[in-house]
Structures are given as C-alpha cells and as structure tokens.
XYZ file of C-alpha atoms in Angstrom:
675
model
C -5.805 45.190 95.548
C -4.273 41.709 95.897
C -1.716 40.639 93.309
C -0.321 37.184 93.949
C 2.009 36.861 90.981
C 4.825 39.223 92.085
C 4.759 37.918 95.650
C 4.497 34.178 95.103
C 7.289 31.726 94.494
C 7.019 29.833 91.226
C 5.856 26.617 92.905
C 3.123 28.472 94.753
C 2.123 30.344 91.621
C 1.653 27.064 89.769
C -0.680 25.876 92.502
C -2.493 29.188 92.356
C -3.077 28.738 88.637
C -4.388 25.207 89.227
C -6.749 26.502 91.893
C -8.053 29.206 89.582
C -8.561 26.752 86.742
C -10.524 24.367 88.935
C -12.605 27.126 90.460
C -13.552 28.729 87.162
C -14.387 25.476 85.361
C -18.139 25.800 84.822
C -18.461 22.111 84.003
C -17.385 21.110 87.498
C -18.829 21.832 90.926
C -15.620 23.230 92.433
C -14.809 25.676 95.199
C -11.831 26.805 97.221
C -12.044 28.133 100.766
C -10.188 28.485 104.047
C -10.516 25.614 106.522
C -12.493 27.061 109.430
C -13.660 24.546 112.002
C -16.121 25.215 114.788
C -15.097 28.197 116.875
C -17.010 26.914 119.893
C -18.114 23.590 121.363
C -19.363 20.750 119.148
C -22.766 19.832 120.579
C -23.738 17.109 118.113
C -22.122 14.589 115.764
C -23.303 12.057 113.215
C -21.390 9.763 110.836
C -22.902 9.254 107.380
C -24.352 5.865 106.548
C -21.608 5.234 103.974
C -18.928 6.353 106.436
C -17.357 8.955 104.142
C -18.644 12.072 105.891
C -19.222 13.452 109.372
C -21.851 16.022 110.315
C -21.367 18.337 113.285
C -23.495 20.963 114.982
C -21.847 23.665 117.039
C -22.298 26.364 119.615
C -21.206 28.777 116.868
C -24.655 28.242 115.236
C -23.247 26.356 112.243
C -23.500 22.842 110.836
C -20.363 21.476 109.184
C -19.889 18.592 106.775
C -16.461 16.945 107.080
C -14.546 14.461 104.959
C -14.062 11.570 107.391
C -10.791 10.437 105.818
C -8.918 13.741 105.661
C -10.643 15.807 108.339
C -11.196 18.582 105.806
C -14.421 20.580 105.707
C -16.632 20.047 102.671
C -19.404 22.486 103.560
C -20.289 24.976 106.260
C -24.058 25.285 106.590
C -25.078 28.654 107.955
C -28.650 29.635 108.733
C -29.475 28.860 112.342
C -29.489 31.780 114.742
C -28.796 29.662 117.809
C -26.718 26.741 119.056
C -27.141 23.572 116.976
C -28.003 20.859 119.490
C -28.670 17.954 117.141
C -27.904 16.766 113.591
C -28.767 13.718 111.492
C -28.113 12.391 107.983
C -30.925 11.295 105.703
C -30.760 7.565 104.822
C -29.239 8.367 101.399
C -26.705 10.822 102.945
C -27.774 13.563 100.523
C -29.681 15.633 103.061
C -29.169 16.639 106.681
C -31.479 17.714 109.471
C -30.553 20.022 112.342
C -32.248 21.325 115.479
C -31.338 24.544 117.241
C -31.948 26.847 120.181
C -33.639 29.167 117.671
C -36.628 26.759 118.055
C -36.437 25.507 114.459
C -35.396 22.479 112.452
C -33.631 22.945 109.134
C -33.313 20.590 106.189
C -30.068 20.958 104.235
C -29.099 19.935 100.724
C -25.564 18.651 101.276
C -24.645 18.845 97.590
C -25.588 22.516 97.283
C -24.722 23.352 100.889
C -27.983 25.255 101.339
C -31.019 25.158 103.601
C -34.030 23.997 101.600
C -36.682 23.993 104.346
C -37.193 25.407 107.824
C -39.681 23.704 110.130
C -41.388 25.854 112.750
C -43.738 24.788 115.513
C -41.669 24.217 118.619
C -41.848 26.997 121.198
C -38.610 25.967 122.902
C -35.123 24.775 121.985
C -35.011 21.867 119.538
C -32.753 19.489 121.446
C -32.963 16.334 119.311
C -33.748 15.395 115.691
C -33.947 12.017 113.985
C -34.780 10.793 110.467
C -36.966 7.734 110.016
C -35.369 4.999 107.844
C -37.610 5.857 104.874
C -36.276 9.423 104.811
C -39.764 10.890 104.446
C -40.472 11.464 108.116
C -38.488 12.915 110.991
C -38.881 13.268 114.736
C -37.888 16.170 116.963
C -37.786 16.748 120.713
C -37.790 20.088 122.467
C -37.492 21.951 125.730
C -41.152 22.897 125.161
C -41.967 19.359 126.495
C -43.247 18.069 123.151
C -42.204 15.635 120.450
C -43.186 16.449 116.883
C -43.494 14.238 113.832
C -42.735 15.901 110.494
C -43.317 15.068 106.852
C -39.940 16.152 105.525
C -40.870 16.211 101.847
C -44.063 18.191 102.340
C -42.551 20.372 105.045
C -45.513 19.954 107.359
C -46.053 18.894 110.954
C -48.027 15.639 111.194
C -48.460 15.198 114.933
C -47.549 16.739 118.284
C -46.847 14.277 121.105
C -47.834 15.883 124.389
C -47.521 14.375 127.843
C -44.008 15.083 129.061
C -43.949 17.227 132.173
C -40.388 18.332 131.555
C -38.012 19.394 128.795
C -37.029 16.649 126.343
C -33.274 16.133 125.984
C -33.015 12.882 124.001
C -35.049 10.772 121.571
C -34.826 7.418 119.759
C -36.968 5.386 117.374
C -37.528 1.698 118.136
C -36.176 -0.969 115.782
C -39.776 -1.991 115.006
C -40.545 1.617 113.948
C -43.721 1.440 116.037
C -42.493 3.237 119.118
C -40.613 6.345 120.211
C -38.428 6.845 123.275
C -37.978 10.263 124.845
C -35.801 11.254 127.802
C -36.583 14.292 129.915
C -34.886 16.703 132.260
C -36.340 15.058 135.389
C -35.058 11.516 134.908
C -38.080 9.981 133.164
C -38.184 8.095 129.853
C -41.479 7.823 127.985
C -42.376 5.078 125.523
C -44.827 6.335 122.885
C -47.048 4.628 120.345
C -46.350 6.403 117.062
C -49.782 5.792 115.519
C -51.925 6.791 118.508
C -49.533 9.342 120.003
C -50.145 7.876 123.464
C -47.636 7.209 126.218
C -47.541 3.437 126.725
C -45.086 3.374 129.599
C -42.856 5.616 131.685
C -39.465 4.381 132.888
C -37.838 5.969 135.907
C -34.172 6.292 135.044
C -33.083 8.660 137.831
C -34.398 11.232 140.272
C -34.673 14.764 138.883
C -31.641 14.621 136.586
C -31.662 14.824 132.819
C -31.589 11.779 130.561
C -28.962 13.043 128.126
C -28.771 10.128 125.715
C -30.962 7.260 124.461
C -29.907 4.587 121.950
C -32.399 2.148 120.433
C -31.251 -1.475 120.000
C -32.755 -4.493 118.199
C -35.255 -6.761 119.965
C -37.041 -3.916 121.769
C -33.987 -2.958 123.836
C -32.657 0.523 124.516
C -29.844 2.189 126.461
C -30.010 5.429 128.420
C -27.417 7.653 130.083
C -28.079 10.430 132.568
C -26.574 13.399 134.355
C -26.110 11.420 137.591
C -23.607 9.081 135.929
C -25.924 6.115 135.379
C -26.068 3.988 132.221
C -28.967 1.554 131.996
C -30.075 -1.130 129.546
C -33.822 -1.694 129.244
C -36.389 -3.902 127.550
C -39.376 -1.826 126.585
C -41.794 -4.389 128.100
C -40.148 -4.292 131.533
C -40.268 -1.447 134.013
C -36.915 -2.233 135.635
C -33.550 -2.079 133.806
C -31.834 -5.279 132.729
C -28.385 -3.911 133.558
C -26.994 -0.835 135.283
C -23.584 0.837 135.280
C -22.687 3.640 137.654
C -19.809 5.979 136.854
C -19.907 7.599 140.288
C -18.385 4.660 142.158
C -16.434 6.847 144.561
C -17.927 8.734 147.456
C -18.531 12.363 146.653
C -18.304 11.929 142.862
C -20.862 13.826 140.837
C -20.092 12.868 137.253
C -22.493 13.150 134.336
C -22.979 11.049 131.204
C -22.948 13.733 128.508
C -23.156 11.481 125.445
C -23.331 7.794 124.500
C -22.395 5.741 121.438
C -22.508 2.004 120.788
C -20.258 -0.112 118.576
C -21.516 -1.793 115.391
C -21.407 -5.230 117.028
C -23.445 -4.008 120.005
C -20.854 -5.124 122.542
C -19.170 -1.885 123.591
C -20.708 1.311 124.917
C -18.717 4.538 124.743
C -19.589 7.269 127.211
C -18.402 10.878 127.436
C -18.020 11.834 131.096
C -18.159 15.312 132.614
C -14.697 14.923 134.202
C -13.173 15.124 130.700
C -12.784 11.383 130.327
C -14.022 8.716 127.949
C -15.139 5.360 129.351
C -15.594 2.124 127.404
C -18.028 -0.462 128.790
C -18.063 -4.118 127.741
C -21.699 -5.221 127.846
C -20.758 -8.905 127.717
C -18.420 -8.578 130.693
C -20.689 -6.079 132.402
C -17.922 -3.684 133.417
C -15.896 -0.635 132.463
C -12.833 -1.903 130.630
C -11.072 1.359 129.842
C -10.991 4.962 130.996
C -9.258 7.482 128.733
C -8.388 10.808 130.408
C -8.777 13.782 128.074
C -7.599 17.388 128.131
C -10.914 18.797 126.927
C -14.570 18.237 127.723
C -16.524 16.009 125.330
C -20.008 17.175 124.356
C -20.928 14.583 121.722
C -19.973 11.140 120.395
C -20.567 9.241 117.142
C -19.275 5.886 115.947
C -18.683 4.717 112.382
C -19.135 1.207 111.047
C -15.377 1.166 110.580
C -14.957 1.353 114.387
C -13.800 4.944 114.443
C -15.058 6.970 117.395
C -15.663 10.700 116.802
C -15.756 13.013 119.812
C -16.959 16.625 119.664
C -15.019 18.753 122.108
C -15.755 21.885 124.070
C -12.986 23.778 122.270
C -14.566 23.222 118.833
C -12.287 20.397 117.715
C -13.299 16.845 116.804
C -10.998 13.958 117.719
C -11.078 10.566 116.021
C -10.069 7.452 117.959
C -9.705 3.778 117.279
C -12.804 2.432 119.001
C -11.051 -0.775 120.049
C -7.747 0.564 121.396
C -8.928 4.061 122.276
C -5.884 5.601 120.603
C -6.277 8.972 118.888
C -5.980 8.714 115.106
C -6.584 12.267 113.939
C -7.972 15.617 114.966
C -10.410 17.771 113.009
C -9.124 21.109 114.225
C -10.438 24.632 114.361
C -7.152 26.335 113.594
C -7.937 30.003 113.060
C -7.419 32.672 115.703
C -10.519 34.593 116.749
C -10.183 38.271 115.821
C -11.280 40.327 118.794
C -10.294 43.759 117.529
C -9.026 45.049 114.181
C -8.349 48.297 112.367
C -7.368 49.447 108.863
C -5.457 52.615 108.039
C -7.591 55.165 106.186
C -5.436 54.873 103.062
C -6.293 51.170 102.938
C -2.671 50.065 102.815
C -2.311 48.311 106.171
C -4.386 46.637 108.845
C -3.893 45.278 112.327
C -5.649 42.400 114.095
C -5.678 41.539 117.774
C -6.299 37.807 117.871
C -6.713 35.009 120.369
C -3.489 33.609 121.828
C -2.476 37.225 122.597
C -1.127 37.738 119.090
C -1.099 40.957 117.068
C -0.759 40.627 113.300
C 0.131 43.402 110.843
C -0.966 43.059 107.210
C -0.001 44.729 103.937
C -3.336 44.983 102.127
C -1.823 46.085 98.813
C 0.410 43.046 98.596
C -2.032 40.714 100.302
C 0.345 39.364 102.917
C 1.010 39.358 106.621
C 4.154 41.348 107.316
C 4.504 40.955 111.063
C 3.297 38.878 113.978
C 4.136 39.481 117.586
C 2.709 38.242 120.836
C 1.613 40.734 123.446
C 3.442 40.692 126.787
C 0.026 41.137 128.339
C -2.838 38.678 127.986
C -5.300 41.451 128.745
C -5.467 43.462 125.502
C -8.917 44.890 124.741
C -8.515 47.065 121.631
C -5.889 47.917 119.003
C -5.452 50.831 116.593
C -2.723 51.579 114.060
C -1.567 55.149 113.403
C -2.290 56.792 110.013
C 1.454 57.255 109.436
C 2.034 53.559 110.193
C 4.664 54.377 112.829
C 3.026 52.966 115.950
C 0.277 50.740 117.301
C -1.849 51.446 120.356
C -3.126 48.555 122.465
C -5.559 49.116 125.320
C -5.524 46.692 128.232
C -7.755 45.456 131.030
C -5.615 47.085 133.713
C -6.154 50.550 132.196
C -2.751 51.035 130.602
C -2.157 51.682 126.884
C 0.860 50.048 125.260
C 2.592 51.707 122.284
C 4.192 49.214 119.873
C 6.415 49.545 116.824
C 4.450 47.838 113.994
C 7.638 46.879 112.171
C 9.596 45.265 115.001
C 6.879 44.545 117.537
C 8.960 46.290 120.216
C 7.164 48.079 123.033
C 7.958 51.787 122.748
C 6.199 53.096 125.855
C 3.224 52.638 128.158
C 0.575 55.304 128.725
C -0.842 55.247 132.247
C -3.831 57.199 133.513
C -6.908 54.976 133.573
C -7.470 52.701 136.552
C -9.881 50.326 134.803
C -10.224 48.549 131.462
C -9.630 50.550 128.256
C -12.545 49.756 125.941
C -11.860 51.862 122.849
C -9.123 53.940 121.224
C -8.784 56.415 118.360
C -5.761 58.165 116.822
C -5.802 61.634 115.260
C -5.181 62.132 111.543
C -1.735 63.636 112.171
C -0.799 60.683 114.420
C 0.083 63.030 117.296
C -2.925 62.576 119.587
C -5.017 59.691 120.879
C -8.360 59.255 122.609
C -9.127 56.493 125.081
C -12.390 55.453 126.718
C -12.413 53.369 129.867
C -14.628 51.501 132.299
C -13.603 54.152 134.849
C -16.193 56.408 133.090
C -13.468 58.743 131.800
C -12.234 59.756 128.361
C -8.626 60.885 128.046
C -6.793 62.865 125.361
C -3.130 61.853 125.052
C -0.031 63.341 123.469
C 1.688 60.328 121.955
C 5.236 61.729 121.845
C 5.355 62.496 125.579
C 2.874 59.904 126.800
C 1.105 62.582 128.843
C -2.600 63.195 129.384
C -3.656 66.539 127.879
C -7.309 66.452 128.939
C -9.655 64.220 130.915
C -13.334 64.387 129.968
C -15.733 63.588 132.812
C -19.506 63.484 132.663
C -20.575 60.006 131.611
C -22.312 58.030 134.348
C -21.121 54.598 133.263
C -18.228 52.971 131.421
C -17.108 54.386 128.068
C -17.648 52.022 125.130
C -16.638 54.081 122.082
C -14.537 57.151 121.231
C -13.651 58.985 118.008
C -12.168 62.244 116.735
C -14.235 64.537 114.511
C -12.907 64.961 110.937
C -11.564 68.464 111.731
C -9.846 67.067 114.841
C -11.483 69.721 117.041
C -14.041 67.503 118.767
C -14.216 64.194 120.593
C -17.356 62.072 120.334
C -17.934 59.453 123.020
C -20.501 56.746 123.729
C -21.237 55.098 127.042
C -23.103 52.326 128.772
C -25.127 55.145 130.356
C -26.989 55.247 127.000
C -25.723 58.683 125.993
C -23.539 60.035 123.216
C -21.598 63.167 124.172
C -19.625 65.666 122.091
C -16.649 67.441 123.649
C -14.500 70.381 122.563
C -10.882 69.240 122.662
C -9.322 72.640 123.378
C -11.511 73.571 126.347
C -12.512 70.083 127.461
C -16.125 71.251 127.693
C -19.118 69.095 126.800
C -21.052 70.869 124.046
C -23.799 68.373 123.188
C -25.495 65.220 124.450
C -27.863 62.718 122.852
C -29.832 59.913 124.484
C -30.658 56.490 123.136
C -33.380 55.858 120.594
C -36.477 54.092 121.831
C -37.500 51.275 119.496
C -41.110 50.074 119.531
C -41.454 50.776 123.278
C -38.941 47.992 123.898
C -37.075 48.839 127.099
C -34.671 45.982 126.415
C -33.464 47.833 123.313
C -31.577 50.238 125.583
C -29.259 47.530 126.886
C -25.753 47.660 125.505
C -25.309 51.430 125.460
C -23.687 53.437 122.664
C -21.281 50.732 121.556
C -20.052 52.071 118.211
C -19.642 55.499 116.561
C -18.756 56.616 113.028
C -18.313 60.131 111.699
C -17.504 62.097 108.539
C -17.848 65.736 107.471
C -21.583 65.414 106.837
C -22.921 62.793 109.254
C -22.502 61.495 112.782
C -23.907 58.016 113.360
C -23.966 55.674 116.323
C -25.521 52.426 117.484
C -28.399 53.641 119.620
C -30.060 50.340 120.439
C -29.748 46.677 119.641
C -31.274 47.175 116.202
C -31.338 50.942 115.829
C -28.885 53.503 114.469
C -29.077 57.244 115.103
C -27.968 59.703 112.410
C -27.270 63.430 112.728
C -26.742 65.687 109.729
C -24.048 68.179 110.824
C -25.353 70.940 108.541
C -29.020 70.790 109.536
C -28.609 69.325 113.053
C -31.554 67.080 112.202
C -31.489 63.731 113.975
C -33.251 60.623 112.750
C -33.356 57.035 113.911
C -32.926 54.151 111.513
C -34.565 50.923 112.677
C -32.942 47.886 111.114
C -34.791 45.218 113.059
C -35.165 41.939 111.194
C -38.096 40.691 113.227
C -36.462 37.326 113.869
C -34.169 36.305 116.731
C -33.186 39.834 117.669
C -30.131 38.830 119.703
C -28.609 37.084 116.702
C -29.320 40.143 114.557
C -27.893 42.738 116.973
C -25.696 45.437 115.481
C -22.093 45.158 116.641
C -20.323 47.979 114.833
C -20.802 50.806 112.330
C -18.624 52.636 109.834
C -19.158 55.514 107.413
C -17.672 56.407 104.045
C -17.086 59.949 102.796
C -19.650 59.316 100.054
C -22.410 58.784 102.605
C -22.563 55.005 102.687
C -23.411 53.614 106.110
C -22.065 50.142 106.889
C -23.068 48.104 109.909
C -22.105 44.608 111.022
C -24.344 42.153 112.843
C -23.839 39.284 115.248
C -24.879 36.851 112.511
C -21.769 37.790 110.501
C -23.495 39.867 107.814
C -22.599 43.434 106.835
C -25.234 45.800 105.461
C -24.848 48.979 103.389
C -27.242 51.961 103.358
C -27.104 55.056 101.174
C -27.962 57.694 103.791
C -28.765 60.507 101.371
C -31.056 58.406 99.192
C -32.400 56.405 102.115
C -32.033 53.184 100.155
C -30.750 49.772 101.138
C -27.616 48.649 99.351
C -25.753 45.370 99.321
C -25.676 42.775 102.054
C -22.138 41.439 102.384
C -21.879 37.788 103.367
C -18.630 36.036 104.139
C -18.228 35.776 107.901
C -19.485 32.799 109.888
C -19.652 34.555 113.260
C -20.214 38.001 114.718
C -18.504 40.947 113.015
C -15.984 42.407 115.483
C -14.910 45.531 113.570
C -15.534 47.628 110.454
C -13.367 50.302 108.821
C -13.858 52.212 105.556
C -11.009 53.786 103.588
C -10.807 57.571 103.281
C -11.883 57.473 99.621
C -14.845 55.250 100.519
C -13.978 52.605 97.950
C -13.062 49.768 100.277
C -14.220 48.376 103.615
C -12.330 46.115 105.986
C -14.169 43.769 108.338
C -13.043 41.290 110.959
C -14.919 38.556 112.755
C -14.834 36.155 115.661
C -14.702 33.401 113.026
C -10.981 34.198 112.663
C -11.059 35.945 109.293
C -10.759 39.474 107.937
C -12.238 40.492 104.591
C -11.500 43.402 102.259
C -14.620 44.495 100.351
C -15.393 46.793 97.445
C -18.118 49.001 98.925
C -20.079 50.067 95.847
C -20.372 46.604 94.306
C -20.350 44.630 97.566
C -17.708 42.363 96.045
C -15.348 40.427 98.291
C -11.774 41.163 97.181
C -10.015 38.737 99.497
C -10.250 36.969 102.827
C -7.343 36.477 105.208
C -6.694 34.474 108.344
C -3.981 33.685 110.874
C -3.788 30.273 112.485
C -2.742 28.798 115.798
C 0.429 27.390 114.233
C 1.363 31.000 113.257
C 0.799 30.326 109.541
C -1.394 32.631 107.442
C -3.435 32.660 104.238
C -4.912 35.302 101.929
C -7.473 33.944 99.442
C -9.534 35.556 96.661
C -12.980 34.281 95.577
C -11.418 33.286 92.231
C -8.936 30.963 93.941
C -5.775 33.099 93.885
C -3.918 32.971 97.160
C -0.860 34.103 99.040
C 0.367 32.240 102.102
C 3.160 31.614 104.566
C 5.455 28.645 103.780
C 3.076 26.111 105.353
C -0.081 28.193 105.138
C -1.587 26.503 102.098
C -2.433 23.456 104.209
C -5.261 25.586 105.623
C -6.892 25.929 102.174
C -9.548 23.447 101.061
C -10.205 22.556 97.441
C -13.541 20.847 96.842
C -14.220 19.290 93.442
C -17.480 17.511 92.637
C -18.214 17.119 96.331
C -14.841 15.574 97.171
C -11.750 17.070 98.799
C -8.807 17.308 96.385
C -5.289 16.917 97.755
C -3.358 20.116 96.977
C-alpha cells in the first residue's frame, strides 16, 4: 500500500534507493530500522571493553546495544518477559548476559542480535549478573537469597551459594578471582570462597537497608553503596571500613545511593543519588567535590576508559557526561511517542493515533504519510475513533465528555456531555451518524452525532464499561464490563437481550481479573477477551459458544491478551502484552501466523472490511500495517517528540517529514552508517 516514489522529493528518493540497495545486498549484514530507545527506565548499563558500544537493560523488558560514539541503536534484544535488572559484556564483547524479573538469565549473540541460551534455576528476580574474565563462567545474584555460578558455554549451573538471609541486590568478583562479594537487602555484605562455596566473612554496611552497589578494586579492596546514603571502602581482611562517606549530611535527609561507578584511575567515585543528583567523590581528598543537579532520576551508571560517564535515567534516556567536568556531552534519547489508542478506517485508507504528549496524529495509509498532527486541549484523552466517512474524530476523556474533532483541521467541532466518569471505549456506526460510548459510570450511551444528544442509555452492568461495539447490521450494541459480563442490547428498544459470563480457565480465579476488555464482531462470529489468556467465540447462526485458551504456560502476565479483532473471512487476531500478534482461522480451528514487530504491549488492533490488512499500534511508539493472510509487515510508522515522523518498509523504502530521517538507523556489518 505504501509507494514512496510519487511522494518523495528527489533527494529523499536517492537516499531511499541507497537504503534499499544496502538492505538487499546479501553479501553484507545490513539492516534499516527506526530508532526506538527504552520506553521506560534504564535499570542497568555497561560499557564494552573496547569502548565502542554500550549495553542497557530496561523496565520495558528489552536489552539494547548502542553505538557509544553516535548514540544510535545497533540492536534491540527482545526475549525477557520482565524488567532487565542487570547486563554485562563478555570479555571479547561478542556476547552479552542479562538478568531479569522473569527469574532467568539470557545469553545474547550481539552479532546476530539473538538469544542463544536461557539459564533457569533462580526462583526469584535475577538482580545482578557478571562474567568472569575468562568468559566461560558467570555469576548471578537473586531475590531468592542465592548466588549461582554458571558454565556459560555448557549452559549448566555449577554451584548454588546459599547462606544469605535476605534478597541479593549486588555482586562483585574479587581481583584475585578467588572470592565473591554479595550485598543484600538488609545491609549485609558477604564474602564467599568460590571453590568451597562458604561464607568467609560478613560485613555490616548498614542497618536493614539494601546494599545497592558493590565495586571490586585491586589489592583486595571493594566499595559499597547503600540505600541510607552511605558509601564505604573496605579491605576484605578487615571488618571495619577504611573510609566512609555519608550523603545524608543534613538533618532529616533520607537519600539513597542508587548506583556507583569508579573512574579508570581509581581516584573518583560517581554516585547516583535518589534526589535526582549526581555526586563525584575524590578518594584522595576524601570528600565530595561536585554535585550535579539533574532533572530526572538516575537508575544506573557506567564509566568508559575514555572517561565518559553514562547514566541510565528513569524516563528511558541515557545521558553521557565528561567524567572530569561533569558536563553533558550527548543524550541517547527515546524519541517516539507511546501510542495509547489507535484506530483504522474499515476501508484501510486512514488511521488515527492518540499518543503521549497529548497529540493526535492522522495518517494516510495509501500514501504512507502523516497528514495531520494536533494537540488535544485536554490532557485526559482515553480513546479515539475516526468515522468511516473520514469527516470527524471522537475522543473520549477522563472527565466523561467526548470531544468531536475535524480530522483535517484539528478544530474542535463540539463536545458530547452525558457521562460523569471516564470514557473507556467508543465506536462509530457504519453510516457515521451514531456513536456508542462506555464509561466507568457503568453506563453505555448511544449518541446522535449531528445533534450531540443522547438517544439511549443502557444500564445493567455492575461495574465500569471497558468495551463497546455495534453489530454489523447496526441493530445491536455489544458491551463488555469489569463485572466480567458481556451483554447484548437492542438499539431501538434499549432492552438487554443476552448476557454471557467470563470463561473459567483451569480453575484459575485470577483469570477473571480484567473483565471483558475487548470485543470484535462480524456477520458470523462474536468474540471477546474472556480472561487473561482466554477468548470466547459465539457462532451467530448456531448460537454455540466455545472458549479458546491461548495460554503460553510461561509468565502469564507478560502473555496477557490486550485486544482482539476479526476479519470478514473468519480470521481472529489478538495482541499480547509481549508485543506479538497471533492469527487463528476460526472455521478450521488452526493456528496461523505470529506477527512480530512491536517491542511493547499491543494497544490496538483493527482489520479492514475486506480482511486483507490489519493495523496494530503499540506502547513502543509504532504502528504497523500487516498483510493478514501472509503475515507480512507492509510498513511501520512512528511519530516523535520533536513532531517529526517516519514510515519505513522492511525493504528499506521510507517516507518522512523534513527532519524525520534522522530517526532511521542504518546498520552495515555491525556498524552504524551515517545517512
């Protein structure tokens, strides 16, 4: 559907042709993709041994490999189903190790950008990982109170170190490679003998606060930082610290050391403080020499041999500072806007996104370009829908009102008032004359768009309304609620004519939580999300209901179904929190393609009237147009915080705003190429 040639200026077209040539060259390892940084906090950072790359682990469950010079992403490593708390490079910088709240470690091939091994054994969050200098062994610490030693090449667990009476938050390996340090949640640091697995000594850092960071130094020294604001330097043979620094020097302060890094010469310590500041300590002088106030919280620090300090922020960005002066040099940004709600017209010609920063973007899907961007006068928008005739946009809000916009000008045409609580879902009739709204006030309303008046109010649900839709013949309304029921209403009379409860999955009471959050309907089937991993299907002609369990068996929360859609040909599409989209042939009962392209939870799904194409949006900031039958990605599009936009095909063709191409990455033989 995307044709770049008629819509691109000659200069841009030339670059497009270069991109395509590089991407299709089978003799080179080349790829082109949109720059998407972490969408949530950066919990862990590590600089490669050669200084050319930076590894980051995020609260968005991804690991990212960055080019340290340009701040461009080389690879996004997706596979964890929980927050990535810790990352490390192998000694040769070809592999990476990560630990996650999904209780696993993963080994990554950084050339291929793929997970090659998953290590299981921990029964709690993996909070820290560390390679040994030989690259064959690795150490991990966990909230399950254990340390584990792994043979990385063989993929097996060698030893479990037991003896901590609290969760382990930090680990280090001594310079002699004979000992291990581990810091716990209750202020204790244990010194372990690697060969025997015994605790040789316990150091009391603080009282009942977590030891968040440990750094091993030469000559049997180590540094620790804790949640009570204390930084201490120790010799492993002495029970008392050699030096102490206290951040909380004012009465009433309660500041935490969230992360530590030390300079290559061993003189300066860099500490991330919970008051959004960075402090530099001179060990020779024995004092804090600089405090740098920051606008964002810092979760993680890493220092390169070139004296560049990398700081992982709570907003998903990574800042780079001169470690000597403290001045900011560059910023590895997460520039895309999260897409919270989206919708495509049934003819597949246009789409609308409601994005972070209160922006609403309108897209021409045939031309592959954004045609309008306007910012909502309200910061409380909850859902958006675009009319089939492309003459207006509906936007539900938290205060219960519904705003009608002109999609061409962005002007507000009118406001529909009737609900007194948040509007959670909207639908527009095929003739663009009527609308349905579902609200947290437990009511569903039928509106006449031209007059802005309520025609009917449907009452009966016992909890907030999560989803609403018109039937294909426009005679019925189908609604889903947090009360775990789906109800069918006759529009003319306003009477409830049918009700269905939630499906029970494997006697799991927790599967009921979430209510009926998404509904899809065509002339043959009615489907809805009837549990975290279950979909209910009704055949209109036979009235037979069946439940489809799509449980994956692993990390159910990460696999939860977010939304469903239905084609006229009987293909069922559902999106998960892990960013994948799955296709089922309902009539045949067979599994179709799994569509992969999003890095975070799918926020919406729409299928065109002819069933050929599907449109998905995600919290990762991108929308994708798919070919349903083949599962092929046609193009991906994104808006950015600087109001630029990009549309990119898998083959490397693109369309973009005047400055939008700066958000495209070209990777050739493992290196970023300057476009």
